[in-house]
PDB file of C-alpha atoms in Angstrom:
ATOM      1  CA  PRO A   1     -16.027 214.433 -17.830  1.00 51.00           C
ATOM      2  CA  THR A   2     -15.541 211.476 -15.536  1.00 55.00           C
ATOM      3  CA  LYS A   3     -12.387 209.398 -15.676  1.00 61.00           C
ATOM      4  CA  VAL A   4     -12.680 205.680 -15.077  1.00 62.00           C
ATOM      5  CA  LEU A   5      -9.934 203.921 -13.167  1.00 63.00           C
ATOM      6  CA  SER A   6      -8.915 200.762 -14.957  1.00 66.00           C
ATOM      7  CA  SER A   7      -6.070 198.833 -13.371  1.00 64.00           C
ATOM      8  CA  VAL A   8      -4.054 195.757 -14.292  1.00 62.00           C
ATOM      9  CA  ILE A   9      -1.455 193.795 -12.342  1.00 66.00           C
ATOM     10  CA  TRP A  10       1.795 193.106 -14.169  1.00 62.00           C
ATOM     11  CA  SER A  11       3.610 190.303 -12.415  1.00 61.00           C
ATOM     12  CA  THR A  12       7.318 189.721 -11.991  1.00 58.00           C
ATOM     13  CA  ILE A  13       6.707 185.967 -11.905  1.00 53.00           C
ATOM     14  CA  GLY A  14       7.587 184.448 -15.246  1.00 50.00           C
ATOM     15  CA  ASN A  15       5.334 181.701 -16.578  1.00 49.00           C
ATOM     16  CA  THR A  16       7.110 178.361 -16.432  1.00 51.00           C
ATOM     17  CA  THR A  17       4.065 176.100 -16.053  1.00 55.00           C
ATOM     18  CA  GLY A  18       2.100 176.848 -19.198  1.00 53.00           C
ATOM     19  CA  LYS A  19      -0.842 177.854 -16.984  1.00 54.00           C
ATOM     20  CA  ASP A  20      -1.359 181.578 -16.726  1.00 52.00           C
ATOM     21  CA  GLY A  21      -3.099 183.759 -14.227  1.00 50.00           C
ATOM     22  CA  TYR A  22      -3.482 184.521 -10.579  1.00 49.00           C
ATOM     23  CA  LYS A  23      -5.108 181.144  -9.857  1.00 48.00           C
ATOM     24  CA  TYR A  24      -1.952 179.306 -10.825  1.00 47.00           C
ATOM     25  CA  GLY A  25       0.461 181.797  -9.288  1.00 49.00           C
ATOM     26  CA  THR A  26       2.026 182.667 -12.611  1.00 52.00           C
ATOM     27  CA  SER A  27       1.549 185.242 -15.282  1.00 54.00           C
ATOM     28  CA  ALA A  28       1.952 185.324 -18.993  1.00 55.00           C
ATOM     29  CA  ASP A  29       5.492 186.234 -19.994  1.00 62.00           C
ATOM     30  CA  PHE A  30       4.984 189.624 -21.622  1.00 69.00           C
ATOM     31  CA  ASP A  31       6.680 192.975 -21.498  1.00 79.00           C
ATOM     32  CA  LEU A  32       5.280 195.844 -19.476  1.00 81.00           C
ATOM     33  CA  SER A  33       5.079 197.801 -22.727  1.00 79.00           C
ATOM     34  CA  GLN A  34       2.509 195.280 -24.002  1.00 81.00           C
ATOM     35  CA  THR A  35      -0.100 196.461 -21.477  1.00 83.00           C
ATOM     36  CA  GLN A  36      -3.390 196.955 -23.300  1.00 82.00           C
ATOM     37  CA  ASP A  37      -4.484 200.507 -24.060  1.00 82.00           C
ATOM     38  CA  GLY A  38      -7.603 200.431 -21.857  1.00 83.00           C
ATOM     39  CA  TYR A  39      -5.630 200.456 -18.598  1.00 85.00           C
ATOM     40  CA  ASN A  40      -4.581 203.710 -16.963  1.00 87.00           C
ATOM     41  CA  VAL A  41      -2.990 202.291 -13.789  1.00 89.00           C
ATOM     42  CA  ILE A  42      -0.506 199.434 -13.867  1.00 88.00           C
ATOM     43  CA  ASN A  43       0.450 197.713 -10.611  1.00 88.00           C
ATOM     44  CA  VAL A  44       3.838 196.042 -10.917  1.00 88.00           C
ATOM     45  CA  SER A  45       3.881 193.142  -8.520  1.00 83.00           C
ATOM     46  CA  PHE A  46       5.486 192.521  -6.261  1.00 83.00           C
ATOM     47  CA  MET A  47       8.171 193.841  -3.969  1.00 86.00           C
ATOM     48  CA  LYS A  48       9.451 190.682  -2.305  1.00 83.00           C
ATOM     49  CA  THR A  49      11.959 189.938   0.426  1.00 84.00           C
ATOM     50  CA  PRO A  50      14.825 187.994  -1.171  1.00 82.00           C
ATOM     51  CA  GLN A  51      16.157 184.947   0.614  1.00 84.00           C
ATOM     52  CA  GLY A  52      18.801 186.010   3.110  1.00 86.00           C
ATOM     53  CA  SER A  53      17.431 189.550   3.365  1.00 86.00           C
ATOM     54  CA  THR A  54      14.945 191.231   5.678  1.00 86.00           C
ATOM     55  CA  LEU A  55      13.907 194.100   3.410  1.00 88.00           C
ATOM     56  CA  PRO A  56      11.447 193.871   0.493  1.00 89.00           C
ATOM     57  CA  THR A  57      12.766 195.023  -2.880  1.00 89.00           C
ATOM     58  CA  PHE A  58      12.048 194.623  -6.589  1.00 89.00           C
ATOM     59  CA  LYS A  59      14.004 193.449  -9.620  1.00 87.00           C
ATOM     60  CA  PRO A  60      12.487 192.918 -13.095  1.00 85.00           C
ATOM     61  CA  TYR A  61      12.685 189.252 -14.066  1.00 77.00           C
ATOM     62  CA  ASN A  62      12.962 189.757 -17.818  1.00 77.00           C
ATOM     63  CA  LYS A  63      14.634 193.143 -18.321  1.00 84.00           C
ATOM     64  CA  THR A  64      17.642 195.188 -17.313  1.00 91.00           C
ATOM     65  CA  ASP A  65      16.963 198.153 -15.041  1.00 92.00           C
ATOM     66  CA  ALA A  66      17.350 200.550 -17.991  1.00 94.00           C
ATOM     67  CA  GLU A  67      15.018 198.533 -20.238  1.00 92.00           C
ATOM     68  CA  PHE A  68      12.348 198.310 -17.546  1.00 91.00           C
ATOM     69  CA  ARG A  69      12.610 202.029 -16.754  1.00 95.00           C
ATOM     70  CA  ALA A  70      12.162 202.801 -20.464  1.00 95.00           C
ATOM     71  CA  GLU A  71       8.953 200.739 -20.492  1.00 92.00           C
ATOM     72  CA  VAL A  72       7.655 202.595 -17.419  1.00 94.00           C
ATOM     73  CA  ALA A  73       8.571 205.925 -19.063  1.00 96.00           C
ATOM     74  CA  LYS A  74       6.661 204.925 -22.216  1.00 94.00           C
ATOM     75  CA  LEU A  75       3.538 204.163 -20.164  1.00 93.00           C
ATOM     76  CA  ASN A  76       3.941 207.443 -18.241  1.00 94.00           C
ATOM     77  CA  ALA A  77       4.197 209.333 -21.549  1.00 95.00           C
ATOM     78  CA  GLU A  78       0.842 207.779 -22.498  1.00 92.00           C
ATOM     79  CA  GLY A  79      -0.677 209.241 -19.309  1.00 91.00           C
ATOM     80  CA  LYS A  80      -0.648 205.967 -17.373  1.00 91.00           C
ATOM     81  CA  SER A  81       0.439 205.581 -13.755  1.00 92.00           C
ATOM     82  CA  VAL A  82       2.776 202.741 -12.857  1.00 93.00           C
ATOM     83  CA  LEU A  83       2.836 201.651  -9.211  1.00 93.00           C
ATOM     84  CA  ILE A  84       5.068 199.177  -7.406  1.00 92.00           C
ATOM     85  CA  ALA A  85       3.044 196.758  -5.269  1.00 89.00           C
ATOM     86  CA  LEU A  86       4.119 195.482  -1.874  1.00 86.00           C
ATOM     87  CA  GLY A  87       2.707 192.241  -0.563  1.00 79.00           C
ATOM     88  CA  GLY A  88       0.387 189.815  -2.268  1.00 74.00           C
ATOM     89  CA  ALA A  89      -1.317 186.635  -1.154  1.00 73.00           C
ATOM     90  CA  ASP A  90       1.887 184.760  -0.349  1.00 72.00           C
ATOM     91  CA  ALA A  91       3.825 187.678   1.148  1.00 72.00           C
ATOM     92  CA  HIS A  92       4.678 187.819   4.809  1.00 75.00           C
ATOM     93  CA  ILE A  93       5.938 191.358   5.317  1.00 79.00           C
ATOM     94  CA  SER A  94       7.204 192.063   8.791  1.00 81.00           C
ATOM     95  CA  LEU A  95       9.328 195.129   9.450  1.00 86.00           C
ATOM     96  CA  THR A  96      10.711 196.322  12.741  1.00 89.00           C
ATOM     97  CA  LYS A  97      10.700 199.933  13.891  1.00 92.00           C
ATOM     98  CA  ALA A  98      14.440 200.004  13.186  1.00 93.00           C
ATOM     99  CA  GLN A  99      13.796 199.073   9.527  1.00 92.00           C
ATOM    100  CA  GLU A 100      11.337 201.903   8.822  1.00 91.00           C
ATOM    101  CA  ASP A 101      13.886 204.329   7.372  1.00 94.00           C
ATOM    102  CA  ASP A 102      15.549 201.579   5.322  1.00 94.00           C
ATOM    103  CA  PHE A 103      12.170 200.568   3.886  1.00 92.00           C
ATOM    104  CA  VAL A 104      11.223 204.152   3.004  1.00 93.00           C
ATOM    105  CA  ASN A 105      14.626 204.648   1.379  1.00 95.00           C
ATOM    106  CA  GLU A 106      14.154 201.441  -0.640  1.00 93.00           C
ATOM    107  CA  VAL A 107      10.756 202.585  -1.945  1.00 93.00           C
ATOM    108  CA  ILE A 108      12.308 205.930  -2.933  1.00 95.00           C
ATOM    109  CA  ARG A 109      15.244 204.128  -4.582  1.00 95.00           C
ATOM    110  CA  LEU A 110      12.849 201.945  -6.585  1.00 95.00           C
ATOM    111  CA  ALA A 111      10.851 205.007  -7.686  1.00 95.00           C
ATOM    112  CA  ASP A 112      14.072 206.735  -8.755  1.00 95.00           C
ATOM    113  CA  THR A 113      15.479 203.631 -10.472  1.00 95.00           C
ATOM    114  CA  TYR A 114      12.367 202.554 -12.380  1.00 95.00           C
ATOM    115  CA  GLY A 115      10.197 205.683 -12.482  1.00 95.00           C
ATOM    116  CA  PHE A 116       7.318 204.322 -10.403  1.00 96.00           C
ATOM    117  CA  ASP A 117       4.567 206.823  -9.607  1.00 96.00           C
ATOM    118  CA  GLY A 118       3.591 205.367  -6.248  1.00 93.00           C
ATOM    119  CA  LEU A 119       3.200 202.371  -3.967  1.00 91.00           C
ATOM    120  CA  ASP A 120       0.290 199.904  -3.864  1.00 89.00           C
ATOM    121  CA  ILE A 121       0.116 198.252  -0.437  1.00 86.00           C
ATOM    122  CA  ASP A 122      -1.471 194.803  -0.694  1.00 81.00           C
ATOM    123  CA  LEU A 123      -0.950 193.193   2.710  1.00 76.00           C
ATOM    124  CA  GLU A 124      -3.229 190.159   2.761  1.00 75.00           C
ATOM    125  CA  GLN A 125      -1.345 188.247   5.463  1.00 67.00           C
ATOM    126  CA  SER A 126      -1.778 190.639   8.387  1.00 55.00           C
TER     127      SER A 126
END
């Protein structure tokens, strides 16, 4: 039997404009646990570099860490993979050689904290 990869992007950008979707730079405000059954890979977007920092990270906009991890665990229990995405159309990721270990440690920390299964690298601004 062949498995079909079906992926969806779940965005950390809450909808404040009333216009949803990638075109408008917002997403519908829904929980990760509301991902439709047909998807088997969920890309959580995006790791961003907070103002005043030089290292990309991730923080759920509408959940505590424990609540978000529980939603990831629920999807994992259903056989779905949940990835953290780095980059995006408006991301300008620039790391120095000296930041390599810190970045790797941050990705590992995020996987440990939220239960992510991997990293989706989406560097469109290279």
